[in-house]
Every structure is written in C-alpha cells, then in structure tokens.
PDB file of N, CA and C in Angstrom:
ATOM      1  N   UNK A   1       0.848  -1.174   0.000  1.00  0.00           N
ATOM      2  CA  UNK A   1       0.000   0.000   0.000  1.00  0.00           C
ATOM      3  C   UNK A   1       0.900   1.246   0.000  1.00  0.00           C
ATOM      4  N   UNK A   2       0.692   2.139  -0.929  1.00  0.00           N
ATOM      5  CA  UNK A   2       1.459   3.363  -1.019  1.00  0.00           C
ATOM      6  C   UNK A   2       0.664   4.499  -0.384  1.00  0.00           C
ATOM      7  N   UNK A   3       1.298   5.204   0.504  1.00  0.00           N
ATOM      8  CA  UNK A   3       0.662   6.345   1.149  1.00  0.00           C
ATOM      9  C   UNK A   3       1.098   7.589   0.405  1.00  0.00           C
ATOM     10  N   UNK A   4       0.138   8.422   0.077  1.00  0.00           N
ATOM     11  CA  UNK A   4       0.454   9.673  -0.614  1.00  0.00           C
ATOM     12  C   UNK A   4       0.233  10.829   0.343  1.00  0.00           C
ATOM     13  N   UNK A   5       1.131  11.759   0.243  1.00  0.00           N
ATOM     14  CA  UNK A   5       1.036  12.975   1.048  1.00  0.00           C
ATOM     15  C   UNK A   5       0.912  14.145   0.091  1.00  0.00           C
ATOM     16  N   UNK A   6      -0.170  14.836   0.170  1.00  0.00           N
ATOM     17  CA  UNK A   6      -0.418  15.956  -0.740  1.00  0.00           C
ATOM     18  C   UNK A   6       0.405  17.183  -0.373  1.00  0.00           C
ATOM     19  N   UNK A   7       0.838  17.285   0.874  1.00  0.00           N
ATOM     20  CA  UNK A   7       1.516  18.493   1.342  1.00  0.00           C
ATOM     21  C   UNK A   7       3.000  18.293   1.629  1.00  0.00           C
ATOM     22  N   UNK A   8       3.497  17.091   1.457  1.00  0.00           N
ATOM     23  CA  UNK A   8       4.911  16.807   1.703  1.00  0.00           C
ATOM     24  C   UNK A   8       5.600  16.623   0.358  1.00  0.00           C
ATOM     25  N   UNK A   9       6.688  17.365   0.153  1.00  0.00           N
ATOM     26  CA  UNK A   9       7.429  17.258  -1.103  1.00  0.00           C
ATOM     27  C   UNK A   9       8.867  16.875  -0.818  1.00  0.00           C
ATOM     28  N   UNK A  10       9.496  16.346  -1.839  1.00  0.00           N
ATOM     29  CA  UNK A  10      10.899  15.928  -1.734  1.00  0.00           C
ATOM     30  C   UNK A  10      11.576  16.307  -3.038  1.00  0.00           C
ATOM     31  N   UNK A  11      12.578  17.143  -2.952  1.00  0.00           N
ATOM     32  CA  UNK A  11      13.335  17.568  -4.123  1.00  0.00           C
ATOM     33  C   UNK A  11      14.814  17.519  -3.747  1.00  0.00           C
ATOM     34  N   UNK A  12      15.578  16.624  -4.368  1.00  0.00           N
ATOM     35  CA  UNK A  12      16.996  16.508  -4.018  1.00  0.00           C
ATOM     36  C   UNK A  12      17.771  17.825  -4.155  1.00  0.00           C
ATOM     37  N   UNK A  13      17.267  18.754  -4.959  1.00  0.00           N
ATOM     38  CA  UNK A  13      17.951  20.031  -5.170  1.00  0.00           C
ATOM     39  C   UNK A  13      17.564  21.098  -4.144  1.00  0.00           C
ATOM     40  N   UNK A  14      16.620  20.783  -3.250  1.00  0.00           N
ATOM     41  CA  UNK A  14      16.176  21.776  -2.250  1.00  0.00           C
ATOM     42  C   UNK A  14      16.378  21.216  -0.850  1.00  0.00           C
ATOM     43  N   UNK A  15      16.893  22.036   0.024  1.00  0.00           N
ATOM     44  CA  UNK A  15      17.042  21.688   1.440  1.00  0.00           C
ATOM     45  C   UNK A  15      17.739  20.333   1.634  1.00  0.00           C
ATOM     46  N   UNK A  16      18.694  20.051   0.778  1.00  0.00           N
ATOM     47  CA  UNK A  16      19.448  18.802   0.901  1.00  0.00           C
ATOM     48  C   UNK A  16      18.613  17.561   0.689  1.00  0.00           C
ATOM     49  N   UNK A  17      17.469  17.706   0.043  1.00  0.00           N
ATOM     50  CA  UNK A  17      16.604  16.557  -0.218  1.00  0.00           C
ATOM     51  C   UNK A  17      15.694  16.188   0.941  1.00  0.00           C
ATOM     52  N   UNK A  18      15.709  16.979   1.994  1.00  0.00           N
ATOM     53  CA  UNK A  18      14.844  16.690   3.144  1.00  0.00           C
ATOM     54  C   UNK A  18      13.376  16.849   2.767  1.00  0.00           C
ATOM     55  N   UNK A  19      12.498  16.000   3.300  1.00  0.00           N
ATOM     56  CA  UNK A  19      11.067  16.186   3.068  1.00  0.00           C
ATOM     57  C   UNK A  19      10.629  17.541   3.617  1.00  0.00           C
ATOM     58  N   UNK A  20       9.922  18.298   2.796  1.00  0.00           N
ATOM     59  CA  UNK A  20       9.490  19.655   3.177  1.00  0.00           C
ATOM     60  C   UNK A  20       7.983  19.791   3.036  1.00  0.00           C
ATOM     61  N   UNK A  21       7.471  20.838   3.640  1.00  0.00           N
ATOM     62  CA  UNK A  21       6.052  21.164   3.531  1.00  0.00           C
ATOM     63  C   UNK A  21       5.831  21.843   2.183  1.00  0.00           C
ATOM     64  N   UNK A  22       4.966  21.239   1.390  1.00  0.00           N
ATOM     65  CA  UNK A  22       4.668  21.715   0.043  1.00  0.00           C
ATOM     66  C   UNK A  22       5.966  22.067  -0.677  1.00  0.00           C
ATOM     67  N   UNK A  23       6.024  23.162  -1.355  1.00  0.00           N
ATOM     68  CA  UNK A  23       7.274  23.557  -2.019  1.00  0.00           C
ATOM     69  C   UNK A  23       7.994  24.628  -1.214  1.00  0.00           C
ATOM     70  N   UNK A  24       7.580  24.795   0.022  1.00  0.00           N
ATOM     71  CA  UNK A  24       8.219  25.761   0.909  1.00  0.00           C
ATOM     72  C   UNK A  24       9.541  25.181   1.404  1.00  0.00           C
ATOM     73  N   UNK A  25      10.393  26.020   1.872  1.00  0.00           N
ATOM     74  CA  UNK A  25      11.661  25.556   2.442  1.00  0.00           C
ATOM     75  C   UNK A  25      11.517  25.375   3.955  1.00  0.00           C
ATOM     76  N   UNK A  26      10.487  24.634   4.319  1.00  0.00           N
ATOM     77  CA  UNK A  26      10.231  24.315   5.722  1.00  0.00           C
ATOM     78  C   UNK A  26      10.248  22.795   5.851  1.00  0.00           C
ATOM     79  N   UNK A  27      11.329  22.238   6.386  1.00  0.00           N
ATOM     80  CA  UNK A  27      11.409  20.780   6.520  1.00  0.00           C
ATOM     81  C   UNK A  27      10.373  20.220   7.490  1.00  0.00           C
ATOM     82  N   UNK A  28       9.912  19.030   7.179  1.00  0.00           N
ATOM     83  CA  UNK A  28       8.996  18.325   8.071  1.00  0.00           C
ATOM     84  C   UNK A  28       9.620  18.215   9.461  1.00  0.00           C
ATOM     85  N   UNK A  29      10.915  17.927   9.525  1.00  0.00           N
ATOM     86  CA  UNK A  29      11.590  17.775  10.819  1.00  0.00           C
ATOM     87  C   UNK A  29      11.509  19.046  11.649  1.00  0.00           C
ATOM     88  N   UNK A  30      11.539  20.192  11.018  1.00  0.00           N
ATOM     89  CA  UNK A  30      11.424  21.454  11.750  1.00  0.00           C
ATOM     90  C   UNK A  30      10.056  21.568  12.398  1.00  0.00           C
ATOM     91  N   UNK A  31       9.028  21.267  11.644  1.00  0.00           N
ATOM     92  CA  UNK A  31       7.657  21.359  12.161  1.00  0.00           C
ATOM     93  C   UNK A  31       7.448  20.359  13.293  1.00  0.00           C
ATOM     94  N   UNK A  32       7.891  19.127  13.099  1.00  0.00           N
ATOM     95  CA  UNK A  32       7.735  18.104  14.133  1.00  0.00           C
ATOM     96  C   UNK A  32       8.515  18.513  15.383  1.00  0.00           C
ATOM     97  N   UNK A  33       9.701  19.058  15.203  1.00  0.00           N
ATOM     98  CA  UNK A  33      10.495  19.519  16.338  1.00  0.00           C
ATOM     99  C   UNK A  33       9.806  20.624  17.126  1.00  0.00           C
ATOM    100  N   UNK A  34       9.161  21.536  16.425  1.00  0.00           N
ATOM    101  CA  UNK A  34       8.441  22.618  17.105  1.00  0.00           C
ATOM    102  C   UNK A  34       7.293  22.070  17.943  1.00  0.00           C
ATOM    103  N   UNK A  35       6.586  21.096  17.395  1.00  0.00           N
ATOM    104  CA  UNK A  35       5.499  20.460  18.153  1.00  0.00           C
ATOM    105  C   UNK A  35       6.080  19.755  19.380  1.00  0.00           C
ATOM    106  N   UNK A  36       7.185  19.050  19.187  1.00  0.00           N
ATOM    107  CA  UNK A  36       7.825  18.337  20.305  1.00  0.00           C
ATOM    108  C   UNK A  36       8.295  19.289  21.395  1.00  0.00           C
ATOM    109  N   UNK A  37       8.676  20.507  21.008  1.00  0.00           N
ATOM    110  CA  UNK A  37       9.106  21.507  21.986  1.00  0.00           C
ATOM    111  C   UNK A  37       7.938  22.166  22.709  1.00  0.00           C
ATOM    112  N   UNK A  38       6.720  21.823  22.307  1.00  0.00           N
ATOM    113  CA  UNK A  38       5.546  22.326  23.003  1.00  0.00           C
ATOM    114  C   UNK A  38       4.837  23.485  22.338  1.00  0.00           C
ATOM    115  N   UNK A  39       5.265  23.867  21.134  1.00  0.00           N
ATOM    116  CA  UNK A  39       4.568  24.954  20.443  1.00  0.00           C
ATOM    117  C   UNK A  39       3.193  24.488  19.994  1.00  0.00           C
ATOM    118  N   UNK A  40       2.224  25.354  20.124  1.00  0.00           N
ATOM    119  CA  UNK A  40       0.874  25.043  19.654  1.00  0.00           C
ATOM    120  C   UNK A  40       0.808  25.266  18.142  1.00  0.00           C
ATOM    121  N   UNK A  41      -0.242  24.735  17.540  1.00  0.00           N
ATOM    122  CA  UNK A  41      -0.447  24.954  16.106  1.00  0.00           C
ATOM    123  C   UNK A  41      -0.533  26.452  15.828  1.00  0.00           C
ATOM    124  N   UNK A  42      -1.246  27.183  16.657  1.00  0.00           N
ATOM    125  CA  UNK A  42      -1.381  28.638  16.466  1.00  0.00           C
ATOM    126  C   UNK A  42      -0.022  29.332  16.520  1.00  0.00           C
ATOM    127  N   UNK A  43       0.830  28.918  17.453  1.00  0.00           N
ATOM    128  CA  UNK A  43       2.160  29.522  17.571  1.00  0.00           C
ATOM    129  C   UNK A  43       3.030  29.209  16.353  1.00  0.00           C
ATOM    130  N   UNK A  44       2.931  27.993  15.863  1.00  0.00           N
ATOM    131  CA  UNK A  44       3.701  27.612  14.675  1.00  0.00           C
ATOM    132  C   UNK A  44       3.219  28.403  13.465  1.00  0.00           C
ATOM    133  N   UNK A  45       1.916  28.536  13.322  1.00  0.00           N
ATOM    134  CA  UNK A  45       1.364  29.292  12.200  1.00  0.00           C
ATOM    135  C   UNK A  45       1.750  30.765  12.273  1.00  0.00           C
ATOM    136  N   UNK A  46       1.880  31.280  13.483  1.00  0.00           N
ATOM    137  CA  UNK A  46       2.306  32.671  13.638  1.00  0.00           C
ATOM    138  C   UNK A  46       3.784  32.819  13.257  1.00  0.00           C
ATOM    139  N   UNK A  47       4.588  31.841  13.630  1.00  0.00           N
ATOM    140  CA  UNK A  47       6.023  31.886  13.325  1.00  0.00           C
ATOM    141  C   UNK A  47       6.307  31.608  11.849  1.00  0.00           C
ATOM    142  N   UNK A  48       5.460  30.817  11.230  1.00  0.00           N
ATOM    143  CA  UNK A  48       5.617  30.438   9.816  1.00  0.00           C
ATOM    144  C   UNK A  48       4.306  30.747   9.088  1.00  0.00           C
ATOM    145  N   UNK A  49       4.070  31.987   8.717  1.00  0.00           N
ATOM    146  CA  UNK A  49       2.779  32.389   8.157  1.00  0.00           C
ATOM    147  C   UNK A  49       2.405  31.711   6.841  1.00  0.00           C
ATOM    148  N   UNK A  50       3.370  31.120   6.137  1.00  0.00           N
ATOM    149  CA  UNK A  50       3.047  30.418   4.887  1.00  0.00           C
ATOM    150  C   UNK A  50       2.455  29.033   5.135  1.00  0.00           C
ATOM    151  N   UNK A  51       2.582  28.542   6.360  1.00  0.00           N
ATOM    152  CA  UNK A  51       2.028  27.227   6.688  1.00  0.00           C
ATOM    153  C   UNK A  51       0.532  27.316   6.963  1.00  0.00           C
ATOM    154  N   UNK A  52      -0.111  26.170   6.839  1.00  0.00           N
ATOM    155  CA  UNK A  52      -1.530  26.024   7.175  1.00  0.00           C
ATOM    156  C   UNK A  52      -1.640  24.903   8.203  1.00  0.00           C
ATOM    157  N   UNK A  53      -2.715  24.896   8.952  1.00  0.00           N
ATOM    158  CA  UNK A  53      -2.899  23.888  10.005  1.00  0.00           C
ATOM    159  C   UNK A  53      -2.781  22.470   9.443  1.00  0.00           C
ATOM    160  N   UNK A  54      -3.317  22.228   8.258  1.00  0.00           N
ATOM    161  CA  UNK A  54      -3.239  20.891   7.666  1.00  0.00           C
ATOM    162  C   UNK A  54      -1.796  20.503   7.338  1.00  0.00           C
ATOM    163  N   UNK A  55      -0.938  21.482   7.061  1.00  0.00           N
ATOM    164  CA  UNK A  55       0.484  21.186   6.838  1.00  0.00           C
ATOM    165  C   UNK A  55       1.092  20.550   8.086  1.00  0.00           C
ATOM    166  N   UNK A  56       0.749  21.097   9.236  1.00  0.00           N
ATOM    167  CA  UNK A  56       1.289  20.593  10.493  1.00  0.00           C
ATOM    168  C   UNK A  56       0.765  19.191  10.769  1.00  0.00           C
ATOM    169  N   UNK A  57      -0.527  18.991  10.566  1.00  0.00           N
ATOM    170  CA  UNK A  57      -1.119  17.664  10.784  1.00  0.00           C
ATOM    171  C   UNK A  57      -0.487  16.626   9.858  1.00  0.00           C
ATOM    172  N   UNK A  58      -0.290  16.980   8.604  1.00  0.00           N
ATOM    173  CA  UNK A  58       0.297  16.030   7.666  1.00  0.00           C
ATOM    174  C   UNK A  58       1.769  15.763   7.989  1.00  0.00           C
ATOM    175  N   UNK A  59       2.485  16.769   8.459  1.00  0.00           N
ATOM    176  CA  UNK A  59       3.879  16.562   8.869  1.00  0.00           C
ATOM    177  C   UNK A  59       3.957  15.548  10.003  1.00  0.00           C
ATOM    178  N   UNK A  60       3.036  15.630  10.939  1.00  0.00           N
ATOM    179  CA  UNK A  60       3.015  14.676  12.049  1.00  0.00           C
ATOM    180  C   UNK A  60       2.646  13.277  11.576  1.00  0.00           C
ATOM    181  N   UNK A  61       1.691  13.157  10.650  1.00  0.00           N
ATOM    182  CA  UNK A  61       1.345  11.843  10.087  1.00  0.00           C
ATOM    183  C   UNK A  61       2.534  11.260   9.335  1.00  0.00           C
ATOM    184  N   UNK A  62       3.218  12.097   8.560  1.00  0.00           N
ATOM    185  CA  UNK A  62       4.395  11.664   7.803  1.00  0.00           C
ATOM    186  C   UNK A  62       5.476  11.141   8.758  1.00  0.00           C
ATOM    187  N   UNK A  63       5.740  11.879   9.817  1.00  0.00           N
ATOM    188  CA  UNK A  63       6.761  11.473  10.780  1.00  0.00           C
ATOM    189  C   UNK A  63       6.378  10.159  11.460  1.00  0.00           C
ATOM    190  N   UNK A  64       5.117  10.019  11.824  1.00  0.00           N
ATOM    191  CA  UNK A  64       4.666   8.777  12.456  1.00  0.00           C
ATOM    192  C   UNK A  64       4.842   7.595  11.509  1.00  0.00           C
ATOM    193  N   UNK A  65       4.485   7.774  10.251  1.00  0.00           N
ATOM    194  CA  UNK A  65       4.658   6.699   9.271  1.00  0.00           C
ATOM    195  C   UNK A  65       6.135   6.386   9.044  1.00  0.00           C
ATOM    196  N   UNK A  66       6.987   7.413   9.042  1.00  0.00           N
ATOM    197  CA  UNK A  66       8.423   7.200   8.844  1.00  0.00           C
ATOM    198  C   UNK A  66       9.006   6.364   9.977  1.00  0.00           C
ATOM    199  N   UNK A  67       8.571   6.610  11.193  1.00  0.00           N
ATOM    200  CA  UNK A  67       9.066   5.843  12.332  1.00  0.00           C
ATOM    201  C   UNK A  67       8.579   4.403  12.259  1.00  0.00           C
ATOM    202  N   UNK A  68       7.349   4.194  11.800  1.00  0.00           N
ATOM    203  CA  UNK A  68       6.824   2.831  11.652  1.00  0.00           C
ATOM    204  C   UNK A  68       7.605   2.038  10.611  1.00  0.00           C
ATOM    205  N   UNK A  69       8.124   2.730   9.608  1.00  0.00           N
ATOM    206  CA  UNK A  69       8.798   2.068   8.494  1.00  0.00           C
ATOM    207  C   UNK A  69      10.154   1.490   8.856  1.00  0.00           C
ATOM    208  N   UNK A  70      10.790   1.999   9.875  1.00  0.00           N
ATOM    209  CA  UNK A  70      12.118   1.506  10.217  1.00  0.00           C
ATOM    210  C   UNK A  70      12.309   1.458  11.726  1.00  0.00           C
ATOM    211  N   UNK A  71      13.168   0.556  12.124  1.00  0.00           N
ATOM    212  CA  UNK A  71      13.483   0.452  13.540  1.00  0.00           C
ATOM    213  C   UNK A  71      14.457   1.529  13.940  1.00  0.00           C
ATOM    214  N   UNK A  72      14.280   2.074  15.099  1.00  0.00           N
ATOM    215  CA  UNK A  72      15.175   3.086  15.625  1.00  0.00           C
ATOM    216  C   UNK A  72      15.961   2.504  16.793  1.00  0.00           C
ATOM    217  N   UNK A  73      17.237   2.864  16.895  1.00  0.00           N
ATOM    218  CA  UNK A  73      18.024   2.327  18.021  1.00  0.00           C
ATOM    219  C   UNK A  73      17.566   2.981  19.324  1.00  0.00           C
ATOM    220  N   UNK A  74      17.081   2.169  20.225  1.00  0.00           N
ATOM    221  CA  UNK A  74      16.599   2.662  21.507  1.00  0.00           C
ATOM    222  C   UNK A  74      17.351   1.959  22.628  1.00  0.00           C
ATOM    223  N   UNK A  75      17.488   2.629  23.730  1.00  0.00           N
ATOM    224  CA  UNK A  75      18.126   2.034  24.899  1.00  0.00           C
ATOM    225  C   UNK A  75      17.108   1.195  25.629  1.00  0.00           C
ATOM    226  N   UNK A  76      17.498  -0.016  25.947  1.00  0.00           N
ATOM    227  CA  UNK A  76      16.596  -0.912  26.699  1.00  0.00           C
ATOM    228  C   UNK A  76      16.601  -0.500  28.160  1.00  0.00           C
ATOM    229  N   UNK A  77      15.432  -0.312  28.709  1.00  0.00           N
ATOM    230  CA  UNK A  77      15.310   0.039  30.119  1.00  0.00           C
ATOM    231  C   UNK A  77      14.749  -1.173  30.849  1.00  0.00           C
ATOM    232  N   UNK A  78      15.460  -1.606  31.848  1.00  0.00           N
ATOM    233  CA  UNK A  78      15.040  -2.810  32.593  1.00  0.00           C
ATOM    234  C   UNK A  78      14.079  -2.463  33.692  1.00  0.00           C
TER     235      UNK A  78
END
C-alpha cells in the first residue's frame, strides 16, 4: 500500500533533499520539532505564516509513518 502525502514534497535540489512542507523551504523535521518543543499549532502558524494547520497535521502523520517504516536504536530500560 502506497501512502500519498499531498503536502509533503521531496526535491533533491532543495534543502538537501529533506522532506518539506509543500514547495516551501520548511522541513517536516522542523515542524515536528516545534510540536515536540511544546509549540501550539497557532504559535507555529504565527512563526511560519506560509504554513496552514493541515500542513502541520500532515507533517506529524508523515513522521509517524516514517518511524513505523524503520526500527530506531533505543536504549533498553530494565
């Protein structure tokens, strides 16, 4: 099953090939990091006026799917 993201783009010639929001130079990782730091959607939209709320939601879905696709090295806690 192929998942399509309407708002996530990938261009090897832009931003080092990092997945970005639409054709903007805003990497998905930046948006996800802002959410992880506790910024609200409203705060992110204020800081990045070219973004839309759905961009943020799709960035989070993209990140969740990316983590599901591969194993990440985690420390085992006993």
